[in-house]
Amino acid sequence: MTQKILILGGTSEARRLADHAAKAGWSAVFSLAGVTTTPFKTALPMRYGGFGGAKGLAEWIDAQEITHLVDTTHPYAATMSANAFEAAMLTGIKRLALWRPEWQAEAGDDWHQFATMDALFQAVPNNAHLFLAAGQEGIKALPQPPRFQVTARALEQPDIAHPITFIKALPAADPDEEAVLFQAHHITHLAVKNAGGSASRAKLEAARQLGLPVLMLARPKPPLPPLFHTLDALISALSADMAGG
Ligand code: NAP
């Protein structure tokens, strides 16, 4: 049977995997949830939008004759990861899941972890100016009206009752650039998810430089094993199958 991969995307690693698959000539489809209005493209065939839960995904896998399911979704995309695990069980195909290690605090960091966004927002003082870097879901979870000033950065601005300062952008890779942004907005606190990886770490280094407290939403539980902690390890495992198939 010809090997055919379904890549569940939403991360920089997923895009790198797509580049690798295209260059290697692997048969693969790249899937995005379709939550942004201008989703990026890869060199692979693309599909957008949900599958309709684990059963819907299993049906799609069967219909498309997928042999390998690669879960390179974001660590906080817990529903999709659980669905991927279940769909792989239902169809009997191989699943490979990436689980980025969490960021760890270093000397000089002032990090505080919270189980929910509600608990996190409750810890923000009334006179604070919060920089909210926790995606659209983080913005939607804000108390209405917020008790404190908010500047939020995300790829899309969700509808909320009370306006906030919104920056439509990806995080900067340079800590100095993030520090300049925080200073320009008179930021006193930073709210983030513990995404891990290097793509959005600069904001934490900027917070350390400026002595800002970081309020961090705790990670969901990891998906069930087996898990790969680096994209290179996942690609090696996949390459072995593609070479054999
Ligand atoms: P989620 O809560 O785990 O998933 C919600 C639903 O969205 C899933 O049940 C599935 O719908 C659909 N979905 C999610 N990822 C998909 C994909 N790659 N292809 C097709 N359908 C997908 O996910 P989320 O937290 O809303 O995140 C949505 C997307 O944004 C994910 O791809 C994730 O990698 C990316 N992302 C998330 C975060 C974050 O902090 N959560 C940050 C950066 C990027 P059905 O059940 O109908 O199949």
mmCIF file of C-alpha atoms and ligand atoms in Angstrom:
data_model
loop_
_atom_site.group_PDB
_atom_site.id
_atom_site.type_symbol
_atom_site.label_atom_id
_atom_site.label_comp_id
_atom_site.label_asym_id
_atom_site.label_seq_id
_atom_site.Cartn_x
_atom_site.Cartn_y
_atom_site.Cartn_z
ATOM 1 C CA MET A 1 0.000 0.000 0.000
ATOM 2 C CA THR A 2 1.314 3.481 -0.853
ATOM 3 C CA GLN A 3 2.218 5.501 2.207
ATOM 4 C CA LYS A 4 0.174 8.678 2.598
ATOM 5 C CA ILE A 5 0.542 11.148 5.454
ATOM 6 C CA LEU A 6 -2.015 13.464 7.034
ATOM 7 C CA ILE A 7 -0.275 16.340 8.827
ATOM 8 C CA LEU A 8 -2.351 18.170 11.445
ATOM 9 C CA GLY A 9 -0.874 21.661 11.476
ATOM 10 C CA GLY A 10 -1.036 24.905 13.392
ATOM 11 C CA THR A 11 2.626 25.208 14.439
ATOM 12 C CA SER A 12 5.945 26.261 12.930
ATOM 13 C CA GLU A 13 7.107 22.634 13.189
ATOM 14 C CA ALA A 14 4.147 21.535 11.060
ATOM 15 C CA ARG A 15 5.177 23.998 8.347
ATOM 16 C CA ARG A 16 8.781 22.747 8.505
ATOM 17 C CA LEU A 17 7.527 19.187 8.227
ATOM 18 C CA ALA A 18 5.449 20.160 5.179
ATOM 19 C CA ASP A 19 8.566 21.624 3.524
ATOM 20 C CA HIS A 20 10.479 18.446 4.308
ATOM 21 C CA ALA A 21 7.695 16.192 2.983
ATOM 22 C CA ALA A 22 7.368 18.210 -0.234
ATOM 23 C CA LYS A 23 11.137 18.136 -0.854
ATOM 24 C CA ALA A 24 11.313 14.414 -0.080
ATOM 25 C CA GLY A 25 8.431 13.752 -2.484
ATOM 26 C CA TRP A 26 6.259 12.106 0.168
ATOM 27 C CA SER A 27 2.549 11.816 -0.503
ATOM 28 C CA ALA A 28 0.954 14.024 2.166
ATOM 29 C CA VAL A 29 -1.991 16.311 2.927
ATOM 30 C CA PHE A 30 -1.738 19.294 5.271
ATOM 31 C CA SER A 31 -4.719 20.144 7.471
ATOM 32 C CA LEU A 32 -5.516 23.402 9.273
ATOM 33 C CA ALA A 33 -8.441 24.180 11.565
ATOM 34 C CA GLY A 34 -9.222 27.235 9.414
ATOM 35 C CA VAL A 35 -9.397 29.638 12.346
ATOM 36 C CA THR A 36 -7.533 32.479 10.606
ATOM 37 C CA THR A 37 -8.933 34.484 7.690
ATOM 38 C CA THR A 38 -5.685 34.344 5.705
ATOM 39 C CA PRO A 39 -4.244 30.882 6.405
ATOM 40 C CA PHE A 40 -0.783 30.165 5.006
ATOM 41 C CA LYS A 41 -0.191 27.648 2.235
ATOM 42 C CA THR A 42 2.385 24.885 1.971
ATOM 43 C CA ALA A 43 3.668 23.056 -1.096
ATOM 44 C CA LEU A 44 1.437 20.119 -0.082
ATOM 45 C CA PRO A 45 -2.251 19.705 -0.873
ATOM 46 C CA MET A 46 -4.131 21.659 1.827
ATOM 47 C CA ARG A 47 -7.455 21.165 3.574
ATOM 48 C CA TYR A 48 -9.153 23.524 6.044
ATOM 49 C CA GLY A 49 -11.683 23.032 8.825
ATOM 50 C CA GLY A 50 -12.631 20.378 11.361
ATOM 51 C CA PHE A 51 -13.301 16.722 10.547
ATOM 52 C CA GLY A 52 -16.263 16.345 12.900
ATOM 53 C CA GLY A 53 -14.553 14.777 15.920
ATOM 54 C CA ALA A 54 -12.551 11.566 16.148
ATOM 55 C CA LYS A 55 -15.122 9.537 14.177
ATOM 56 C CA GLY A 56 -15.209 12.109 11.375
ATOM 57 C CA LEU A 57 -11.421 12.092 11.261
ATOM 58 C CA ALA A 58 -11.364 8.281 11.139
ATOM 59 C CA GLU A 59 -13.809 8.311 8.218
ATOM 60 C CA TRP A 60 -11.709 10.920 6.395
ATOM 61 C CA ILE A 61 -8.563 8.830 6.967
ATOM 62 C CA ASP A 62 -10.255 5.740 5.521
ATOM 63 C CA ALA A 63 -11.693 7.622 2.543
ATOM 64 C CA GLN A 64 -8.324 9.223 1.692
ATOM 65 C CA GLU A 65 -6.336 6.011 2.342
ATOM 66 C CA ILE A 66 -4.077 7.743 4.860
ATOM 67 C CA THR A 67 -1.425 5.468 6.384
ATOM 68 C CA HIS A 68 0.307 7.892 8.815
ATOM 69 C CA LEU A 69 -1.295 10.555 10.988
ATOM 70 C CA VAL A 70 1.101 13.233 12.220
ATOM 71 C CA ASP A 71 -0.092 15.407 15.083
ATOM 72 C CA THR A 72 1.940 18.602 14.911
ATOM 73 C CA THR A 73 -0.767 20.744 16.495
ATOM 74 C CA HIS A 74 -0.048 23.281 19.233
ATOM 75 C CA PRO A 75 0.469 21.870 22.759
ATOM 76 C CA TYR A 76 -2.757 23.645 23.873
ATOM 77 C CA ALA A 77 -4.821 22.081 21.030
ATOM 78 C CA ALA A 78 -5.771 19.233 23.375
ATOM 79 C CA THR A 79 -9.065 18.303 21.692
ATOM 80 C CA MET A 80 -7.493 17.787 18.273
ATOM 81 C CA SER A 81 -4.656 15.744 19.774
ATOM 82 C CA ALA A 82 -7.100 13.503 21.661
ATOM 83 C CA ASN A 83 -9.152 13.083 18.469
ATOM 84 C CA ALA A 84 -6.007 12.171 16.538
ATOM 85 C CA PHE A 85 -5.146 9.479 19.081
ATOM 86 C CA GLU A 86 -8.663 8.030 18.963
ATOM 87 C CA ALA A 87 -8.895 8.159 15.163
ATOM 88 C CA ALA A 88 -5.590 6.319 14.875
ATOM 89 C CA MET A 89 -6.979 3.625 17.202
ATOM 90 C CA LEU A 90 -10.214 3.394 15.200
ATOM 91 C CA THR A 91 -8.459 3.079 11.844
ATOM 92 C CA GLY A 92 -5.376 1.139 12.989
ATOM 93 C CA ILE A 93 -2.994 3.567 11.271
ATOM 94 C CA LYS A 94 0.238 4.856 12.746
ATOM 95 C CA ARG A 95 0.128 8.136 14.681
ATOM 96 C CA LEU A 96 3.183 10.267 15.401
ATOM 97 C CA ALA A 97 2.690 13.168 17.822
ATOM 98 C CA LEU A 98 4.988 16.080 18.609
ATOM 99 C CA TRP A 99 5.082 17.340 22.212
ATOM 100 C CA ARG A 100 7.367 20.341 22.581
ATOM 101 C CA PRO A 101 9.091 20.608 25.942
ATOM 102 C CA GLU A 102 7.748 23.414 28.126
ATOM 103 C CA TRP A 103 9.724 26.599 28.704
ATOM 104 C CA GLN A 104 11.535 26.570 32.045
ATOM 105 C CA ALA A 105 12.056 29.663 34.204
ATOM 106 C CA GLU A 106 15.614 30.965 34.488
ATOM 107 C CA ALA A 107 17.328 33.196 37.055
ATOM 108 C CA GLY A 108 15.700 36.632 36.955
ATOM 109 C CA ASP A 109 12.311 35.346 35.727
ATOM 110 C CA ASP A 110 9.177 36.161 37.745
ATOM 111 C CA TRP A 111 6.713 33.531 36.507
ATOM 112 C CA HIS A 112 3.346 32.619 38.019
ATOM 113 C CA GLN A 113 1.352 29.638 36.760
ATOM 114 C CA PHE A 114 -2.475 29.362 36.645
ATOM 115 C CA ALA A 115 -4.777 26.460 35.828
ATOM 116 C CA THR A 116 -7.327 28.600 33.952
ATOM 117 C CA MET A 117 -7.455 31.966 32.178
ATOM 118 C CA ASP A 118 -10.071 33.117 34.735
ATOM 119 C CA ALA A 119 -7.673 32.424 37.610
ATOM 120 C CA LEU A 120 -4.886 34.158 35.689
ATOM 121 C CA PHE A 121 -6.954 37.307 35.075
ATOM 122 C CA GLN A 122 -8.010 37.401 38.748
ATOM 123 C CA ALA A 123 -4.333 37.802 39.656
ATOM 124 C CA VAL A 124 -3.929 40.948 37.513
ATOM 125 C CA PRO A 125 -3.942 44.107 39.667
ATOM 126 C CA ASN A 126 -6.513 46.840 38.844
ATOM 127 C CA ASN A 127 -3.829 49.373 37.889
ATOM 128 C CA ALA A 128 -1.935 46.945 35.591
ATOM 129 C CA HIS A 129 -1.446 47.211 31.831
ATOM 130 C CA LEU A 130 -1.488 43.596 30.684
ATOM 131 C CA PHE A 131 0.132 42.411 27.461
ATOM 132 C CA LEU A 132 -2.007 39.430 26.493
ATOM 133 C CA ALA A 133 -0.215 36.955 24.231
ATOM 134 C CA ALA A 134 -2.488 33.936 24.634
ATOM 135 C CA GLY A 135 -4.232 33.795 21.275
ATOM 136 C CA GLN A 136 -7.847 34.482 20.372
ATOM 137 C CA GLU A 137 -9.083 32.220 23.166
ATOM 138 C CA GLY A 138 -7.152 34.299 25.690
ATOM 139 C CA ILE A 139 -8.827 37.482 24.432
ATOM 140 C CA LYS A 140 -12.282 35.869 24.519
ATOM 141 C CA ALA A 141 -11.680 34.820 28.143
ATOM 142 C CA LEU A 142 -11.069 38.438 29.319
ATOM 143 C CA PRO A 143 -13.454 39.690 32.010
ATOM 144 C CA GLN A 144 -15.939 42.125 30.468
ATOM 145 C CA PRO A 145 -15.194 44.901 31.010
ATOM 146 C CA PRO A 146 -11.590 44.178 32.036
ATOM 147 C CA ARG A 147 -10.641 45.723 35.428
ATOM 148 C CA PHE A 148 -7.210 46.577 33.988
ATOM 149 C CA GLN A 149 -5.779 47.953 30.752
ATOM 150 C CA VAL A 150 -5.133 45.371 27.999
ATOM 151 C CA THR A 151 -3.000 45.276 24.875
ATOM 152 C CA ALA A 152 -3.434 41.938 23.088
ATOM 153 C CA ARG A 153 -1.512 40.412 20.205
ATOM 154 C CA ALA A 154 -2.961 37.639 18.025
ATOM 155 C CA LEU A 155 -3.490 36.707 14.385
ATOM 156 C CA GLU A 156 -7.218 37.473 14.493
ATOM 157 C CA GLN A 157 -9.231 39.839 16.651
ATOM 158 C CA PRO A 158 -12.251 38.086 18.130
ATOM 159 C CA ASP A 159 -15.448 40.045 18.860
ATOM 160 C CA ILE A 160 -15.594 41.103 22.479
ATOM 161 C CA ALA A 161 -17.939 43.548 24.192
ATOM 162 C CA HIS A 162 -15.330 46.046 25.408
ATOM 163 C CA PRO A 163 -12.564 47.273 23.094
ATOM 164 C CA ILE A 164 -8.906 46.687 23.908
ATOM 165 C CA THR A 165 -5.737 47.737 22.111
ATOM 166 C CA PHE A 166 -5.187 45.018 19.504
ATOM 167 C CA ILE A 167 -2.003 44.179 17.600
ATOM 168 C CA LYS A 168 -2.532 41.825 14.644
ATOM 169 C CA ALA A 169 0.877 40.184 14.396
ATOM 170 C CA LEU A 170 3.023 37.182 15.070
ATOM 171 C CA PRO A 171 5.402 37.429 18.029
ATOM 172 C CA ALA A 172 8.777 39.003 17.242
ATOM 173 C CA ALA A 173 11.827 36.725 17.308
ATOM 174 C CA ASP A 174 14.064 39.420 18.802
ATOM 175 C CA PRO A 175 13.804 40.030 22.589
ATOM 176 C CA ASP A 176 14.903 43.666 22.155
ATOM 177 C CA GLU A 177 12.047 44.252 19.706
ATOM 178 C CA GLU A 178 9.586 42.776 22.209
ATOM 179 C CA ALA A 179 11.068 44.926 25.003
ATOM 180 C CA VAL A 180 10.661 48.094 22.914
ATOM 181 C CA LEU A 181 7.020 47.152 22.234
ATOM 182 C CA PHE A 182 6.314 46.513 25.925
ATOM 183 C CA GLN A 183 7.909 49.814 26.910
ATOM 184 C CA ALA A 184 6.040 51.741 24.211
ATOM 185 C CA HIS A 185 2.728 50.446 25.630
ATOM 186 C CA HIS A 186 3.772 50.901 29.305
ATOM 187 C CA ILE A 187 3.181 47.185 29.933
ATOM 188 C CA THR A 188 3.364 46.057 33.573
ATOM 189 C CA HIS A 189 2.408 42.345 33.245
ATOM 190 C CA LEU A 190 2.625 39.693 30.530
ATOM 191 C CA ALA A 191 0.080 36.842 30.092
ATOM 192 C CA VAL A 192 1.134 33.842 27.978
ATOM 193 C CA LYS A 193 0.664 30.151 27.316
ATOM 194 C CA ASN A 194 3.685 27.935 27.961
ATOM 195 C CA ALA A 195 4.008 27.086 24.269
ATOM 196 C CA GLY A 196 7.644 25.970 24.350
ATOM 197 C CA GLY A 197 9.890 26.126 21.283
ATOM 198 C CA SER A 198 11.870 29.063 19.992
ATOM 199 C CA ALA A 199 9.361 30.852 17.733
ATOM 200 C CA SER A 200 7.681 32.874 20.490
ATOM 201 C CA ARG A 201 10.195 32.776 23.351
ATOM 202 C CA ALA A 202 11.564 36.299 22.831
ATOM 203 C CA LYS A 203 8.719 37.897 24.817
ATOM 204 C CA LEU A 204 9.825 35.997 27.942
ATOM 205 C CA GLU A 205 13.392 37.239 27.564
ATOM 206 C CA ALA A 206 12.035 40.777 27.138
ATOM 207 C CA ALA A 207 9.945 40.368 30.328
ATOM 208 C CA ARG A 208 13.090 39.244 32.199
ATOM 209 C CA GLN A 209 15.054 42.249 30.874
ATOM 210 C CA LEU A 210 12.326 44.635 32.038
ATOM 211 C CA GLY A 211 11.550 42.809 35.302
ATOM 212 C CA LEU A 212 7.906 42.199 34.319
ATOM 213 C CA PRO A 213 5.859 39.474 36.048
ATOM 214 C CA VAL A 214 4.754 36.724 33.635
ATOM 215 C CA LEU A 215 1.343 35.102 34.225
ATOM 216 C CA MET A 216 1.314 31.734 32.507
ATOM 217 C CA LEU A 217 -1.569 29.412 31.682
ATOM 218 C CA ALA A 218 -0.578 25.856 32.646
ATOM 219 C CA ARG A 219 -0.327 23.309 29.855
ATOM 220 C CA PRO A 220 -3.030 20.755 29.238
ATOM 221 C CA LYS A 221 -2.025 17.126 29.902
ATOM 222 C CA PRO A 222 0.218 15.712 27.160
ATOM 223 C CA PRO A 223 -1.449 13.485 24.548
ATOM 224 C CA LEU A 224 -1.019 9.760 25.092
ATOM 225 C CA PRO A 225 2.368 8.299 24.058
ATOM 226 C CA PRO A 226 4.314 7.694 21.932
ATOM 227 C CA LEU A 227 5.442 11.324 21.749
ATOM 228 C CA PHE A 228 8.351 12.979 19.963
ATOM 229 C CA HIS A 229 9.990 15.928 21.684
ATOM 230 C CA THR A 230 11.712 17.323 18.604
ATOM 231 C CA LEU A 231 10.661 17.592 14.997
ATOM 232 C CA ASP A 232 13.956 16.004 13.909
ATOM 233 C CA ALA A 233 13.163 12.852 15.918
ATOM 234 C CA LEU A 234 9.671 12.706 14.423
ATOM 235 C CA ILE A 235 11.024 13.168 10.882
ATOM 236 C CA SER A 236 13.572 10.388 11.431
ATOM 237 C CA ALA A 237 10.844 7.965 12.477
ATOM 238 C CA LEU A 238 8.646 8.978 9.565
ATOM 239 C CA SER A 239 11.533 8.758 7.084
ATOM 240 C CA ALA A 240 12.177 5.161 8.110
ATOM 241 C CA ASP A 241 8.575 4.266 7.208
ATOM 242 C CA MET A 242 8.552 6.278 3.981
ATOM 243 C CA ALA A 243 11.777 4.613 2.849
ATOM 244 C CA GLY A 244 10.271 1.217 3.555
ATOM 245 C CA GLY A 245 6.954 1.930 1.970
HETATM 246 P P1 NAP B 1 -8.547 22.281 19.627
HETATM 247 O O1 NAP B 1 -9.327 22.966 20.672
HETATM 248 O O2 NAP B 1 -7.712 21.137 20.037
HETATM 249 O O3 NAP B 1 -9.475 21.787 18.438
HETATM 250 C C1 NAP B 1 -10.807 22.230 18.254
HETATM 251 C C2 NAP B 1 -11.306 21.663 16.956
HETATM 252 O O4 NAP B 1 -10.721 22.326 15.846
HETATM 253 C C3 NAP B 1 -10.971 20.201 16.765
HETATM 254 O O5 NAP B 1 -11.850 19.369 17.484
HETATM 255 C C4 NAP B 1 -11.062 20.079 15.262
HETATM 256 O O6 NAP B 1 -12.419 20.048 14.842
HETATM 257 C C5 NAP B 1 -10.515 21.405 14.793
HETATM 258 N N1 NAP B 1 -9.077 21.359 14.496
HETATM 259 C C6 NAP B 1 -8.036 21.680 15.324
HETATM 260 N N2 NAP B 1 -6.879 21.559 14.681
HETATM 261 C C7 NAP B 1 -7.164 21.137 13.425
HETATM 262 C C8 NAP B 1 -6.370 20.848 12.284
HETATM 263 N N3 NAP B 1 -5.026 20.983 12.298
HETATM 264 N N4 NAP B 1 -7.015 20.442 11.150
HETATM 265 C C9 NAP B 1 -8.373 20.323 11.122
HETATM 266 N N5 NAP B 1 -9.170 20.601 12.175
HETATM 267 C C10 NAP B 1 -8.569 21.020 13.316
HETATM 268 O O7 NAP B 1 -7.639 23.330 18.845
HETATM 269 P P2 NAP B 1 -7.461 24.891 19.091
HETATM 270 O O8 NAP B 1 -6.767 25.081 20.380
HETATM 271 O O9 NAP B 1 -8.774 25.557 18.817
HETATM 272 O O10 NAP B 1 -6.445 25.211 17.917
HETATM 273 C C11 NAP B 1 -6.894 25.258 16.578
HETATM 274 C C12 NAP B 1 -5.684 25.237 15.688
HETATM 275 O O11 NAP B 1 -4.823 26.335 16.003
HETATM 276 C C13 NAP B 1 -4.878 23.963 15.862
HETATM 277 O O12 NAP B 1 -4.530 23.493 14.579
HETATM 278 C C14 NAP B 1 -3.659 24.388 16.645
HETATM 279 O O13 NAP B 1 -2.512 23.653 16.259
HETATM 280 C C15 NAP B 1 -3.522 25.870 16.284
HETATM 281 N N6 NAP B 1 -2.993 26.677 17.386
HETATM 282 C C16 NAP B 1 -3.554 26.601 18.616
HETATM 283 C C17 NAP B 1 -3.028 27.351 19.638
HETATM 284 C C18 NAP B 1 -3.593 27.282 21.025
HETATM 285 O O14 NAP B 1 -3.066 27.959 21.918
HETATM 286 N N7 NAP B 1 -4.634 26.494 21.273
HETATM 287 C C19 NAP B 1 -1.931 28.196 19.412
HETATM 288 C C20 NAP B 1 -1.379 28.254 18.124
HETATM 289 C C21 NAP B 1 -1.928 27.487 17.120
HETATM 290 P P3 NAP B 1 -13.190 18.646 14.596
HETATM 291 O O15 NAP B 1 -13.406 18.055 15.951
HETATM 292 O O16 NAP B 1 -14.445 19.074 13.906
HETATM 293 O O17 NAP B 1 -12.289 17.812 13.747
#
